[in-house]
Short mmCIF file of C-alpha atoms and ligand atoms in Angstrom, two decimals:
data_model
loop_
_atom_site.label_atom_id
_atom_site.label_comp_id
_atom_site.label_asym_id
_atom_site.label_seq_id
_atom_site.Cartn_x
_atom_site.Cartn_y
_atom_site.Cartn_z
CA UNK A 23 -114.56 -108.40 178.63
CA UNK A 24 -111.57 -110.28 177.41
CA UNK A 25 -108.61 -107.86 177.84
CA UNK A 26 -106.00 -106.61 175.45
CA UNK A 27 -103.23 -106.94 178.18
CA UNK A 28 -102.63 -108.46 181.71
CA UNK A 29 -100.90 -106.00 184.04
CA UNK A 30 -100.83 -107.74 187.34
CA UNK A 31 -97.97 -108.20 189.87
CA UNK A 32 -97.56 -111.49 191.79
CA UNK A 33 -97.37 -111.37 195.52
CA UNK A 34 -93.67 -112.07 195.39
CA UNK A 35 -93.26 -109.17 193.01
CA UNK A 36 -94.96 -106.99 195.33
CA UNK A 37 -93.40 -108.24 198.38
CA UNK A 38 -90.15 -107.76 196.74
CA UNK A 39 -90.95 -104.03 196.03
CA UNK A 40 -92.26 -103.53 199.59
CA UNK A 41 -88.89 -105.00 200.97
CA UNK A 42 -86.99 -102.12 199.06
CA UNK A 43 -89.46 -99.63 200.47
CA UNK A 44 -88.92 -100.88 204.06
CA UNK A 45 -85.03 -100.65 203.57
CA UNK A 46 -85.14 -96.94 202.53
CA UNK A 47 -82.94 -97.87 199.48
CA UNK A 48 -85.29 -96.06 197.00
CA UNK A 49 -82.63 -94.77 194.24
CA UNK A 50 -80.57 -97.00 192.06
CA UNK A 51 -78.57 -99.36 194.04
CA UNK A 52 -77.98 -103.09 194.74
CA UNK A 53 -81.23 -104.25 193.29
CA UNK A 54 -80.47 -102.39 189.82
CA UNK A 55 -76.89 -104.05 189.86
CA UNK A 56 -78.34 -107.35 190.21
CA UNK A 57 -81.30 -107.08 187.88
CA UNK A 58 -78.47 -105.97 185.24
CA UNK A 59 -76.37 -109.20 185.95
CA UNK A 60 -79.57 -111.48 185.97
CA UNK A 61 -81.15 -109.88 182.70
CA UNK A 62 -77.88 -110.08 180.85
CA UNK A 63 -77.22 -113.87 182.01
CA UNK A 64 -80.96 -114.77 181.13
CA UNK A 65 -80.45 -113.35 177.32
CA UNK A 66 -76.96 -114.59 177.20
CA UNK A 67 -75.08 -111.39 176.88
CA UNK A 68 -72.05 -109.84 178.88
CA UNK A 69 -73.51 -106.24 179.91
CA UNK A 70 -76.83 -104.94 181.07
CA UNK A 71 -77.59 -101.42 181.99
CA UNK A 72 -81.01 -100.58 183.72
CA UNK A 73 -82.36 -97.33 182.74
CA UNK A 74 -85.62 -95.18 183.60
CA UNK A 75 -87.53 -96.27 180.26
CA UNK A 76 -87.14 -98.12 176.95
CA UNK A 77 -86.87 -94.75 175.31
CA UNK A 78 -83.87 -93.91 177.65
CA UNK A 79 -82.47 -97.41 176.98
CA UNK A 80 -82.34 -96.30 173.05
CA UNK A 81 -81.27 -92.65 173.90
CA UNK A 82 -78.03 -93.53 175.58
CA UNK A 83 -76.49 -95.73 172.87
CA UNK A 84 -77.33 -93.05 170.38
CA UNK A 85 -75.72 -90.37 172.56
CA UNK A 86 -72.76 -92.75 172.73
CA UNK A 87 -72.29 -93.26 169.08
CA UNK A 88 -73.86 -90.65 167.05
CA UNK A 89 -72.25 -87.29 165.64
CA UNK A 90 -74.55 -84.45 164.70
CA UNK A 91 -76.50 -85.21 161.30
CA UNK A 92 -75.50 -89.06 161.38
CA UNK A 93 -78.48 -90.95 159.65
CA UNK A 94 -79.87 -94.04 161.24
CA UNK A 95 -82.23 -96.22 159.06
CA UNK A 96 -85.45 -96.93 161.07
CA UNK A 97 -88.49 -98.85 160.00
CA UNK A 98 -91.46 -96.59 159.53
CA UNK A 99 -93.73 -98.86 161.13
CA UNK A 100 -93.10 -98.62 164.78
CA UNK A 101 -93.48 -96.81 167.93
CA UNK A 102 -92.08 -93.16 167.82
CA UNK A 103 -89.38 -93.79 170.42
CA UNK A 104 -87.40 -95.95 167.73
CA UNK A 105 -86.99 -92.89 165.68
CA UNK A 106 -87.19 -90.11 168.24
CA UNK A 107 -84.39 -91.22 170.24
CA UNK A 108 -82.21 -90.89 167.13
CA UNK A 109 -83.20 -87.43 166.76
CA UNK A 110 -82.80 -86.31 170.32
CA UNK A 111 -79.28 -87.50 170.11
CA UNK A 112 -78.68 -85.24 167.10
CA UNK A 113 -78.95 -87.99 164.45
CA UNK A 114 -81.37 -88.08 161.50
CA UNK A 115 -83.69 -91.12 161.35
CA UNK A 116 -84.23 -92.31 157.74
CA UNK A 117 -87.44 -94.13 157.12
CA UNK A 118 -87.51 -97.43 155.81
CA UNK A 119 -90.54 -99.33 154.62
CA UNK A 120 -91.58 -102.83 156.07
CA UNK A 121 -92.26 -106.28 154.92
CA UNK A 122 -96.05 -106.72 154.28
CA UNK A 123 -95.71 -110.34 155.82
CA UNK A 124 -93.71 -110.12 158.91
CA UNK A 125 -94.00 -106.15 159.32
CA UNK A 126 -90.27 -105.84 159.90
CA UNK A 127 -87.69 -103.69 158.17
CA UNK A 128 -87.44 -104.20 154.64
CA UNK A 129 -83.70 -104.37 153.74
CA UNK A 130 -84.27 -103.79 150.03
CA UNK A 131 -85.74 -100.45 150.70
CA UNK A 132 -82.97 -99.89 153.22
CA UNK A 133 -80.45 -100.53 150.69
CA UNK A 134 -81.74 -97.66 148.47
CA UNK A 135 -81.67 -95.37 151.42
CA UNK A 136 -77.81 -95.60 152.43
CA UNK A 137 -75.89 -92.53 152.15
CA UNK A 138 -72.21 -91.53 153.18
CA UNK A 139 -73.79 -90.14 156.34
CA UNK A 140 -75.52 -93.44 157.38
CA UNK A 141 -74.06 -94.58 160.62
CA UNK A 142 -76.44 -97.24 162.20
CA UNK A 143 -79.56 -99.34 161.52
CA UNK A 144 -82.32 -99.69 163.99
CA UNK A 145 -84.41 -102.94 163.30
CA UNK A 146 -87.49 -103.57 165.51
CA UNK A 147 -88.64 -106.94 166.61
CA UNK A 148 -92.08 -105.76 166.13
CA UNK A 149 -94.77 -107.09 168.26
CA UNK A 150 -92.17 -109.64 169.37
CA UNK A 151 -91.54 -111.06 165.99
CA UNK A 152 -87.63 -111.50 165.60
CA UNK A 153 -85.85 -109.84 162.73
CA UNK A 154 -83.98 -111.98 160.17
CA UNK A 155 -80.50 -111.86 162.11
CA UNK A 156 -78.09 -113.13 159.39
CA UNK A 157 -79.78 -110.82 156.76
CA UNK A 158 -79.49 -107.83 159.00
CA UNK A 159 -76.10 -108.68 160.19
CA UNK A 160 -74.98 -109.06 156.39
CA UNK A 161 -76.51 -105.96 155.61
CA UNK A 162 -74.77 -103.97 158.40
CA UNK A 163 -71.45 -105.43 157.95
CA UNK A 164 -71.81 -104.61 153.98
CA UNK A 165 -72.17 -100.91 154.89
CA UNK A 166 -70.15 -100.82 157.89
CA UNK A 167 -73.05 -99.77 160.15
CA UNK A 168 -73.70 -100.54 163.82
CA UNK A 169 -76.93 -102.27 164.91
CA UNK A 170 -79.19 -100.85 167.70
CA UNK A 171 -81.72 -103.50 167.86
CA UNK A 172 -85.01 -102.24 169.43
CA UNK A 173 -86.37 -105.23 171.54
CA UNK A 174 -88.87 -103.07 173.45
CA UNK A 175 -91.60 -105.53 172.51
CA UNK A 176 -89.41 -108.67 172.31
CA UNK A 177 -88.38 -110.11 175.72
CA UNK A 178 -88.14 -113.88 175.16
CA UNK A 179 -87.88 -113.83 171.23
CA UNK A 180 -85.07 -115.44 169.44
CA UNK A 181 -83.72 -116.72 166.04
CA UNK A 182 -82.31 -120.14 165.60
CA UNK A 183 -82.66 -120.76 169.32
CA UNK A 184 -80.39 -117.63 170.35
CA UNK A 185 -82.11 -114.91 172.32
CA UNK A 186 -82.36 -111.75 170.86
CA UNK A 187 -80.77 -110.09 173.57
CA UNK A 188 -77.58 -111.81 173.02
CA UNK A 189 -77.00 -110.08 169.45
CA UNK A 190 -74.32 -107.32 168.72
CA UNK A 191 -74.22 -104.34 168.81
CA UNK A 192 -76.65 -103.06 171.19
CA UNK A 193 -80.18 -104.28 172.33
CA UNK A 194 -82.78 -102.14 174.21
CA UNK A 195 -85.81 -103.33 176.08
CA UNK A 196 -88.60 -101.34 177.85
CA UNK A 197 -90.42 -102.82 180.88
CA UNK A 198 -93.53 -100.53 180.29
CA UNK A 199 -96.75 -102.25 181.54
CA UNK A 200 -98.24 -104.52 178.78
CA UNK A 201 -94.99 -105.56 177.68
CA UNK A 202 -94.00 -109.17 177.98
CA UNK A 203 -92.14 -108.11 180.98
CA UNK A 204 -93.05 -105.04 183.13
CA UNK A 205 -91.87 -103.05 186.16
CA UNK A 206 -93.65 -99.87 185.51
CA UNK A 207 -91.33 -97.40 183.81
CA UNK A 208 -87.89 -98.70 183.18
CA UNK A 209 -85.52 -100.05 180.39
CA UNK A 210 -82.42 -102.07 179.79
CA UNK A 211 -79.64 -101.80 177.27
CA UNK A 212 -77.82 -104.89 176.61
CA UNK A 213 -74.25 -105.08 174.91
CA UNK A 214 -71.04 -107.06 174.83
CA UNK A 215 -68.72 -104.17 174.69
CA UNK A 216 -67.33 -103.08 177.74
CA UNK A 217 -66.16 -99.54 176.35
CA UNK A 218 -69.57 -98.88 175.01
CA UNK A 219 -71.16 -100.16 178.35
CA UNK A 220 -68.96 -97.76 180.39
CA UNK A 221 -69.98 -94.85 178.05
CA UNK A 222 -73.55 -95.33 178.27
CA UNK A 223 -73.13 -95.53 181.98
CA UNK A 224 -71.64 -91.99 182.14
CA UNK A 225 -74.44 -90.52 179.96
CA UNK A 226 -77.21 -92.11 182.27
CA UNK A 227 -75.96 -90.40 185.28
CA UNK A 228 -74.92 -86.72 184.20
CA UNK A 229 -71.41 -87.56 182.73
CA UNK A 230 -70.06 -88.07 186.14
CA UNK A 231 -66.98 -89.91 186.19
CA UNK A 232 -66.26 -88.96 189.86
CA UNK A 233 -68.20 -87.20 192.87
CA UNK A 234 -69.19 -83.98 191.20
CA UNK A 235 -66.54 -84.45 188.56
CA UNK A 236 -68.16 -84.61 184.87
CA UNK A 237 -66.32 -85.79 181.73
CA UNK A 238 -69.52 -85.89 179.56
CA UNK A 239 -72.93 -83.84 179.43
CA UNK A 240 -75.64 -86.49 180.47
CA UNK A 241 -79.02 -86.92 181.97
CA UNK A 242 -80.51 -88.83 184.87
CA UNK A 243 -81.92 -91.92 183.35
CA UNK A 244 -81.60 -94.33 186.39
CA UNK A 245 -83.87 -96.88 187.44
CA UNK A 246 -85.02 -97.31 190.89
CA UNK A 247 -84.31 -100.11 193.14
CA UNK A 248 -88.00 -100.63 193.73
CA UNK A 249 -88.73 -101.24 189.94
CA UNK A 250 -85.49 -103.50 189.68
CA UNK A 251 -86.60 -105.58 192.48
CA UNK A 252 -89.93 -106.19 190.71
CA UNK A 253 -87.63 -107.03 187.58
CA UNK A 254 -85.68 -109.48 189.17
CA UNK A 255 -88.86 -111.27 190.65
CA UNK A 256 -90.46 -111.00 187.37
CA UNK A 257 -87.62 -112.43 185.38
CA UNK A 258 -88.06 -115.85 187.13
CA UNK A 259 -91.48 -116.10 185.30
CA UNK A 260 -90.72 -114.65 181.88
CA UNK A 261 -90.27 -117.99 180.06
CA UNK A 262 -93.56 -119.09 181.48
CA UNK A 263 -95.32 -115.77 180.24
CA UNK A 264 -93.89 -116.26 177.01
CA UNK A 265 -94.81 -119.84 176.63
CA UNK A 266 -98.50 -118.95 177.51
CA UNK A 267 -98.23 -116.22 174.87
CA UNK A 268 -96.99 -118.89 172.36
CA UNK A 269 -99.72 -121.42 172.99
CA UNK A 270 -102.50 -118.69 172.62
CA UNK A 271 -100.87 -117.65 169.22
CA UNK A 272 -100.95 -121.09 168.29
CA UNK A 273 -104.79 -121.27 168.81
CA UNK A 274 -105.17 -118.11 167.24
CA UNK A 275 -103.09 -119.06 164.03
CA UNK A 276 -104.98 -122.33 163.71
CA UNK A 277 -108.33 -120.59 163.77
CA UNK A 278 -107.99 -117.60 161.82
CA UNK A 279 -105.91 -119.40 159.02
CA UNK A 280 -109.44 -120.50 158.07
CA UNK A 281 -111.17 -117.08 158.05
CA UNK A 282 -111.29 -115.26 154.55
CA UNK A 283 -110.18 -111.67 154.54
CA UNK A 284 -107.87 -112.28 157.91
CA UNK A 285 -104.08 -112.26 157.55
CA UNK A 286 -102.19 -112.69 160.49
CA UNK A 287 -98.52 -111.29 160.94
CA UNK A 288 -96.16 -113.87 159.82
CA UNK A 289 -93.42 -115.31 161.87
CA UNK A 290 -89.81 -114.66 160.64
CA UNK A 291 -88.43 -118.00 159.26
CA UNK A 292 -86.25 -119.54 161.88
CA UNK A 293 -87.47 -117.10 164.23
CA UNK A 294 -89.07 -117.54 167.94
CA UNK A 295 -92.00 -114.98 168.04
CA UNK A 296 -92.55 -113.76 171.73
CA UNK A 297 -96.08 -112.46 170.95
CA UNK A 298 -96.32 -109.15 172.59
CA UNK A 299 -99.04 -108.37 170.34
CA UNK A 300 -101.10 -110.64 167.94
CA UNK A 301 -102.07 -108.53 164.91
CA UNK A 302 -104.06 -109.42 162.04
CA UNK A 303 -104.58 -107.53 158.75
CA UNK A 304 -108.27 -107.12 158.02
CA UNK A 305 -109.09 -106.76 154.06
CA UNK A 306 -112.44 -105.47 153.61
CA UNK A 307 -113.35 -107.04 150.32
CA UNK A 308 -112.87 -110.56 151.34
CA UNK A 309 -113.84 -110.05 155.21
CA UNK A 310 -116.95 -108.22 154.67
CA UNK A 311 -116.19 -105.17 156.89
CA UNK A 312 -112.93 -103.15 157.35
CA UNK A 313 -110.53 -102.86 160.36
CA UNK A 314 -112.63 -100.12 162.43
CA UNK A 315 -116.01 -102.02 162.00
CA UNK A 316 -114.45 -105.41 163.03
CA UNK A 317 -112.87 -103.77 166.10
CA UNK A 318 -116.37 -102.34 167.22
CA UNK A 319 -117.97 -105.51 166.50
CA UNK A 320 -115.53 -107.42 168.63
CA UNK A 321 -116.04 -104.81 171.51
CA UNK A 322 -119.60 -105.76 171.32
CA UNK A 323 -118.77 -109.39 171.56
CA UNK A 324 -116.59 -108.66 174.75
CA UNK A 325 -113.16 -108.65 173.04
CA UNK A 326 -110.90 -105.74 173.46
CA UNK A 327 -108.58 -104.84 170.53
CA UNK A 328 -106.50 -101.98 169.55
CA UNK A 329 -104.58 -100.18 166.53
CA UNK A 330 -100.76 -100.43 166.54
CA UNK A 331 -99.95 -98.16 164.74
CA UNK A 332 -102.69 -95.83 162.96
CA UNK A 333 -100.06 -94.08 161.17
CA UNK A 334 -96.31 -94.71 160.07
CA UNK A 335 -93.46 -92.40 161.58
CA UNK A 336 -93.15 -90.71 158.21
CA UNK A 337 -96.66 -89.73 158.40
CA UNK A 338 -96.33 -88.30 161.96
CA UNK A 339 -96.79 -84.52 162.13
CA UNK A 340 -93.45 -83.85 163.82
CA UNK A 341 -91.50 -85.90 160.99
CA UNK A 342 -93.59 -84.46 158.07
CA UNK A 343 -92.81 -81.08 159.35
CA UNK A 344 -88.93 -81.93 159.52
CA UNK A 345 -88.68 -83.96 156.19
CA UNK A 346 -91.65 -83.39 154.04
CA UNK A 347 -94.30 -85.71 152.77
CA UNK A 348 -92.84 -89.25 151.80
CA UNK A 349 -94.80 -92.27 150.56
CA UNK A 350 -94.12 -95.81 152.11
CA UNK A 351 -96.84 -97.98 150.70
CA UNK A 352 -96.78 -101.15 152.79
CA UNK A 353 -96.55 -98.87 156.10
CA UNK A 354 -99.40 -96.93 154.99
CA UNK A 355 -101.44 -100.00 154.13
CA UNK A 356 -100.68 -101.75 157.33
CA UNK A 357 -101.67 -98.67 159.23
CA UNK A 358 -105.10 -98.78 157.62
CA UNK A 359 -105.89 -102.61 158.05
CA UNK A 360 -103.95 -103.62 161.25
CA UNK A 361 -105.79 -104.79 164.36
CA UNK A 362 -104.26 -106.20 167.71
CA UNK A 363 -106.26 -108.89 169.49
CA UNK A 364 -105.54 -110.46 172.72
CA UNK A 365 -102.83 -112.97 173.09
CA UNK A 366 -101.37 -112.11 176.52
CA UNK A 367 -100.24 -114.47 179.28
CA UNK A 368 -103.19 -113.98 181.33
CA UNK A 369 -105.51 -115.24 178.62
CA UNK A 370 -106.67 -118.86 179.06
CA UNK A 371 -106.77 -121.37 175.85
CA UNK A 372 -110.49 -121.10 176.30
CA UNK A 373 -110.55 -117.33 175.86
CA UNK A 374 -108.08 -117.53 172.90
CA UNK A 375 -110.84 -119.87 171.12
CA UNK A 376 -113.41 -117.38 172.26
CA UNK A 377 -111.40 -114.66 170.22
CA UNK A 378 -111.34 -116.91 167.10
CA UNK A 379 -115.03 -117.53 167.52
CA UNK A 380 -115.90 -113.83 168.14
CA UNK A 381 -113.88 -112.78 164.89
CA UNK A 382 -115.85 -115.64 162.83
CA UNK A 383 -119.07 -114.39 164.16
CA UNK A 384 -118.31 -110.83 163.64
CA UNK A 385 -117.83 -111.79 159.94
CA UNK A 386 -121.43 -112.63 159.82
CA UNK A 387 -122.51 -109.62 161.73
C1 PLP B 425 -90.93 -100.38 169.70
C2 PLP B 425 -90.64 -99.66 170.75
N1 PLP B 425 -89.54 -98.85 171.01
C3 PLP B 425 -89.39 -98.22 172.22
C4 PLP B 425 -90.39 -98.01 173.24
C5 PLP B 425 -90.20 -97.07 174.27
O1 PLP B 425 -90.11 -97.62 175.35
P1 PLP B 425 -90.75 -96.89 176.81
O2 PLP B 425 -92.30 -96.71 176.69
O3 PLP B 425 -90.50 -97.71 177.90
O4 PLP B 425 -90.00 -95.56 176.92
C6 PLP B 425 -91.54 -98.54 173.04
C7 PLP B 425 -92.56 -98.47 173.97
O5 PLP B 425 -93.87 -99.00 173.66
C8 PLP B 425 -91.81 -99.33 171.78
O6 PLP B 425 -92.91 -100.08 171.48
#
């Protein structure tokens, strides 16, 4: 079976974790400090802050910048943490439709949803596809908004050759297994603003400004040194892993472009996609069967696949209950037709070609 993800640590990564375990330094410590510096340097930013997950990496900037009721423009086609961390910080996610080709936040729709309460925009580099940086930055400047980039899926992505991690105001990563870089559970929040960085660090550790001296109400969102040690080692092979994903995506793009009824995600113009996922839209009328049937046929041919995501955030019961029913046509269409197929760094060029062949074969049954 060709898997949908490759979650295997190298011997070096395992040894780095064991060395920490043997040292007894289990909590957040020198490994986290070094990981923060090395990751920030790698993406070209000033400050890195490790945290317990990609979700906490998002929650901490929102805790630092939102007042109750502040609105944040979020794409509806994403993982729930993009929006739920706004809610958990007392803000209100306002759902925006996405572009039918790139699957990224649609700024024309966002424009129609700006109010006097809008405080920030939360563009997601979905599946590793970088957002159009100048367009988002121009939009944010026009409406005086903070930008919280959700780069949970976009380690190694860039625009015009600049890593997405170097952009203002805040960039949030996840190191959950199956991501382009993984440590287990973990996250990193990157920024260039020393004051914001200091504030987020307070919230990360119970608002503790001195020993048992608390100036804010915070949480325990710390990463452990075991995970940081794995992350430091893994950072050394991030570029290679992303290069393999790009090679595989090139093979898939070339092969699938020939198959009627299949439409791969379009890379943002001037963007360097990091291919966390390779997603296609399956048009039943032209392909001969729909997404779910293709998924089953691929499994029968030894190719794992998955649906990211089967519904938009505005269609999640929790948000329907809060905000009522909304219609976001593109998101809803993507949710019905999208299928993720293997592209990961463990996939050989041969296997990528086999994936193309399996889809062509599945079309003919
Ligand atoms: C777009 C996006 N944002 C945020 C997160 C949250 O990351 P974590 O699962 O590490 O909390 C994820 C996780 O998959 C994600 O895909």
